[in-house]
Amino acid sequence: QYSKYAETEFIDDEAEYFPTVKVIIEGIVGTLESTEEKEEIESILIDHVKQHYVSLWIKHATEDEENPDTDYEKGRASSKFDRIYND
């Protein structure tokens, strides 16, 4: 449900999106018992959220520009995700 909300509403990445995503992922991972399982599931969830974030970034870039450099934009989105998520 949150991803649909994030697609349709303007939300601030640093103030709302990332803190919410972190709470969701930490909540899911916190229910697991095995450390190995926790690391694997956390990695899968973070990768999924990152792919979604990059996809939305590209969608917005194509709405803002006629022919954006998608490789460049993917790199920017990926770097921003890593910087903010790991902060």
JSON list of C-alpha atoms in Angstrom, two decimals:
[
{"chain": "A", "resi": 1, "resn": "GLN", "atom": "CA", "xyz": [0.00, 0.00, 0.00]},
{"chain": "A", "resi": 2, "resn": "TYR", "atom": "CA", "xyz": [2.79, 2.44, 0.86]},
{"chain": "A", "resi": 3, "resn": "SER", "atom": "CA", "xyz": [4.42, 2.09, -2.56]},
{"chain": "A", "resi": 4, "resn": "LYS", "atom": "CA", "xyz": [1.13, 3.08, -4.23]},
{"chain": "A", "resi": 5, "resn": "TYR", "atom": "CA", "xyz": [0.88, 6.09, -1.93]},
{"chain": "A", "resi": 6, "resn": "ALA", "atom": "CA", "xyz": [4.49, 7.03, -2.72]},
{"chain": "A", "resi": 7, "resn": "GLU", "atom": "CA", "xyz": [3.75, 6.88, -6.45]},
{"chain": "A", "resi": 8, "resn": "THR", "atom": "CA", "xyz": [0.72, 9.15, -6.31]},
{"chain": "A", "resi": 9, "resn": "GLU", "atom": "CA", "xyz": [1.61, 11.68, -3.62]},
{"chain": "A", "resi": 10, "resn": "PHE", "atom": "CA", "xyz": [4.52, 14.08, -3.36]},
{"chain": "A", "resi": 11, "resn": "ILE", "atom": "CA", "xyz": [6.66, 12.90, -0.48]},
{"chain": "A", "resi": 12, "resn": "ASP", "atom": "CA", "xyz": [10.10, 13.97, 0.62]},
{"chain": "A", "resi": 13, "resn": "ASP", "atom": "CA", "xyz": [12.65, 11.20, 0.16]},
{"chain": "A", "resi": 14, "resn": "GLU", "atom": "CA", "xyz": [14.74, 12.00, 3.20]},
{"chain": "A", "resi": 15, "resn": "ALA", "atom": "CA", "xyz": [11.97, 13.07, 5.57]},
{"chain": "A", "resi": 16, "resn": "GLU", "atom": "CA", "xyz": [9.30, 10.48, 4.77]},
{"chain": "A", "resi": 17, "resn": "TYR", "atom": "CA", "xyz": [10.11, 7.83, 2.15]},
{"chain": "A", "resi": 18, "resn": "PHE", "atom": "CA", "xyz": [13.37, 6.44, 3.46]},
{"chain": "A", "resi": 19, "resn": "PRO", "atom": "CA", "xyz": [12.45, 6.49, 7.17]},
{"chain": "A", "resi": 20, "resn": "THR", "atom": "CA", "xyz": [9.21, 4.66, 6.38]},
{"chain": "A", "resi": 21, "resn": "VAL", "atom": "CA", "xyz": [10.88, 2.08, 4.15]},
{"chain": "A", "resi": 22, "resn": "LYS", "atom": "CA", "xyz": [13.55, 1.46, 6.80]},
{"chain": "A", "resi": 23, "resn": "VAL", "atom": "CA", "xyz": [10.91, 0.88, 9.49]},
{"chain": "A", "resi": 24, "resn": "ILE", "atom": "CA", "xyz": [9.05, -1.56, 7.25]},
{"chain": "A", "resi": 25, "resn": "ILE", "atom": "CA", "xyz": [12.19, -3.52, 6.35]},
{"chain": "A", "resi": 26, "resn": "GLU", "atom": "CA", "xyz": [13.48, -3.54, 9.93]},
{"chain": "A", "resi": 27, "resn": "GLY", "atom": "CA", "xyz": [10.06, -4.70, 11.14]},
{"chain": "A", "resi": 28, "resn": "ILE", "atom": "CA", "xyz": [9.99, -7.61, 8.71]},
{"chain": "A", "resi": 29, "resn": "VAL", "atom": "CA", "xyz": [13.58, -8.61, 9.39]},
{"chain": "A", "resi": 30, "resn": "GLY", "atom": "CA", "xyz": [13.01, -8.30, 13.14]},
{"chain": "A", "resi": 31, "resn": "THR", "atom": "CA", "xyz": [10.49, -11.13, 13.03]},
{"chain": "A", "resi": 32, "resn": "LEU", "atom": "CA", "xyz": [13.06, -13.60, 11.74]},
{"chain": "A", "resi": 33, "resn": "GLU", "atom": "CA", "xyz": [15.17, -15.76, 14.04]},
{"chain": "A", "resi": 34, "resn": "SER", "atom": "CA", "xyz": [18.12, -16.82, 11.91]},
{"chain": "A", "resi": 35, "resn": "THR", "atom": "CA", "xyz": [20.89, -14.23, 11.42]},
{"chain": "A", "resi": 36, "resn": "GLU", "atom": "CA", "xyz": [21.63, -15.68, 7.99]},
{"chain": "A", "resi": 37, "resn": "GLU", "atom": "CA", "xyz": [17.95, -15.49, 7.06]},
{"chain": "A", "resi": 38, "resn": "LYS", "atom": "CA", "xyz": [17.75, -11.89, 8.35]},
{"chain": "A", "resi": 39, "resn": "GLU", "atom": "CA", "xyz": [20.68, -10.79, 6.19]},
{"chain": "A", "resi": 40, "resn": "GLU", "atom": "CA", "xyz": [19.33, -12.54, 3.10]},
{"chain": "A", "resi": 41, "resn": "ILE", "atom": "CA", "xyz": [15.78, -11.18, 3.45]},
{"chain": "A", "resi": 42, "resn": "GLU", "atom": "CA", "xyz": [17.02, -7.69, 4.30]},
{"chain": "A", "resi": 43, "resn": "SER", "atom": "CA", "xyz": [19.21, -7.70, 1.18]},
{"chain": "A", "resi": 44, "resn": "ILE", "atom": "CA", "xyz": [16.31, -8.87, -1.00]},
{"chain": "A", "resi": 45, "resn": "LEU", "atom": "CA", "xyz": [13.97, -6.22, 0.41]},
{"chain": "A", "resi": 46, "resn": "ILE", "atom": "CA", "xyz": [16.51, -3.41, 0.03]},
{"chain": "A", "resi": 47, "resn": "ASP", "atom": "CA", "xyz": [17.24, -4.47, -3.57]},
{"chain": "A", "resi": 48, "resn": "HIS", "atom": "CA", "xyz": [13.52, -4.52, -4.34]},
{"chain": "A", "resi": 49, "resn": "VAL", "atom": "CA", "xyz": [12.95, -1.06, -2.84]},
{"chain": "A", "resi": 50, "resn": "LYS", "atom": "CA", "xyz": [16.01, 0.29, -4.66]},
{"chain": "A", "resi": 51, "resn": "GLN", "atom": "CA", "xyz": [14.78, -1.04, -8.02]},
{"chain": "A", "resi": 52, "resn": "HIS", "atom": "CA", "xyz": [11.40, 0.55, -7.38]},
{"chain": "A", "resi": 53, "resn": "TYR", "atom": "CA", "xyz": [13.01, 3.86, -6.39]},
{"chain": "A", "resi": 54, "resn": "VAL", "atom": "CA", "xyz": [15.17, 3.91, -9.53]},
{"chain": "A", "resi": 55, "resn": "SER", "atom": "CA", "xyz": [12.15, 3.00, -11.67]},
{"chain": "A", "resi": 56, "resn": "LEU", "atom": "CA", "xyz": [10.14, 5.91, -10.25]},
{"chain": "A", "resi": 57, "resn": "TRP", "atom": "CA", "xyz": [13.11, 8.24, -10.71]},
{"chain": "A", "resi": 58, "resn": "ILE", "atom": "CA", "xyz": [13.29, 7.28, -14.41]},
{"chain": "A", "resi": 59, "resn": "LYS", "atom": "CA", "xyz": [9.54, 7.72, -14.76]},
{"chain": "A", "resi": 60, "resn": "HIS", "atom": "CA", "xyz": [9.76, 11.25, -13.36]},
{"chain": "A", "resi": 61, "resn": "ALA", "atom": "CA", "xyz": [12.82, 12.03, -15.48]},
{"chain": "A", "resi": 62, "resn": "THR", "atom": "CA", "xyz": [10.96, 11.07, -18.65]},
{"chain": "A", "resi": 63, "resn": "GLU", "atom": "CA", "xyz": [8.02, 13.24, -17.58]},
{"chain": "A", "resi": 64, "resn": "ASP", "atom": "CA", "xyz": [10.35, 16.20, -16.98]},
{"chain": "A", "resi": 65, "resn": "GLU", "atom": "CA", "xyz": [12.54, 15.84, -20.07]},
{"chain": "A", "resi": 66, "resn": "GLU", "atom": "CA", "xyz": [11.82, 14.70, -23.59]},
{"chain": "A", "resi": 67, "resn": "ASN", "atom": "CA", "xyz": [14.86, 12.43, -23.98]},
{"chain": "A", "resi": 68, "resn": "PRO", "atom": "CA", "xyz": [16.66, 12.01, -20.66]},
{"chain": "A", "resi": 69, "resn": "ASP", "atom": "CA", "xyz": [19.91, 10.10, -20.46]},
{"chain": "A", "resi": 70, "resn": "THR", "atom": "CA", "xyz": [18.45, 7.08, -18.67]},
{"chain": "A", "resi": 71, "resn": "ASP", "atom": "CA", "xyz": [21.82, 5.52, -17.83]},
{"chain": "A", "resi": 72, "resn": "TYR", "atom": "CA", "xyz": [22.92, 8.76, -16.20]},
{"chain": "A", "resi": 73, "resn": "GLU", "atom": "CA", "xyz": [19.61, 9.09, -14.35]},
{"chain": "A", "resi": 74, "resn": "LYS", "atom": "CA", "xyz": [19.78, 5.47, -13.16]},
{"chain": "A", "resi": 75, "resn": "GLY", "atom": "CA", "xyz": [23.24, 6.15, -11.79]},
{"chain": "A", "resi": 76, "resn": "ARG", "atom": "CA", "xyz": [22.05, 9.30, -10.01]},
{"chain": "A", "resi": 77, "resn": "ALA", "atom": "CA", "xyz": [19.04, 7.50, -8.55]},
{"chain": "A", "resi": 78, "resn": "SER", "atom": "CA", "xyz": [21.09, 4.54, -7.40]},
{"chain": "A", "resi": 79, "resn": "SER", "atom": "CA", "xyz": [23.72, 6.77, -5.78]},
{"chain": "A", "resi": 80, "resn": "LYS", "atom": "CA", "xyz": [21.10, 8.85, -4.02]},
{"chain": "A", "resi": 81, "resn": "PHE", "atom": "CA", "xyz": [19.34, 5.74, -2.76]},
{"chain": "A", "resi": 82, "resn": "ASP", "atom": "CA", "xyz": [22.59, 4.31, -1.37]},
{"chain": "A", "resi": 83, "resn": "ARG", "atom": "CA", "xyz": [23.57, 7.61, 0.23]},
{"chain": "A", "resi": 84, "resn": "ILE", "atom": "CA", "xyz": [20.24, 8.23, 1.93]},
{"chain": "A", "resi": 85, "resn": "TYR", "atom": "CA", "xyz": [19.39, 4.64, 2.85]},
{"chain": "A", "resi": 86, "resn": "ASN", "atom": "CA", "xyz": [22.78, 4.02, 4.42]},
{"chain": "A", "resi": 87, "resn": "ASP", "atom": "CA", "xyz": [22.84, 7.32, 6.31]}
]
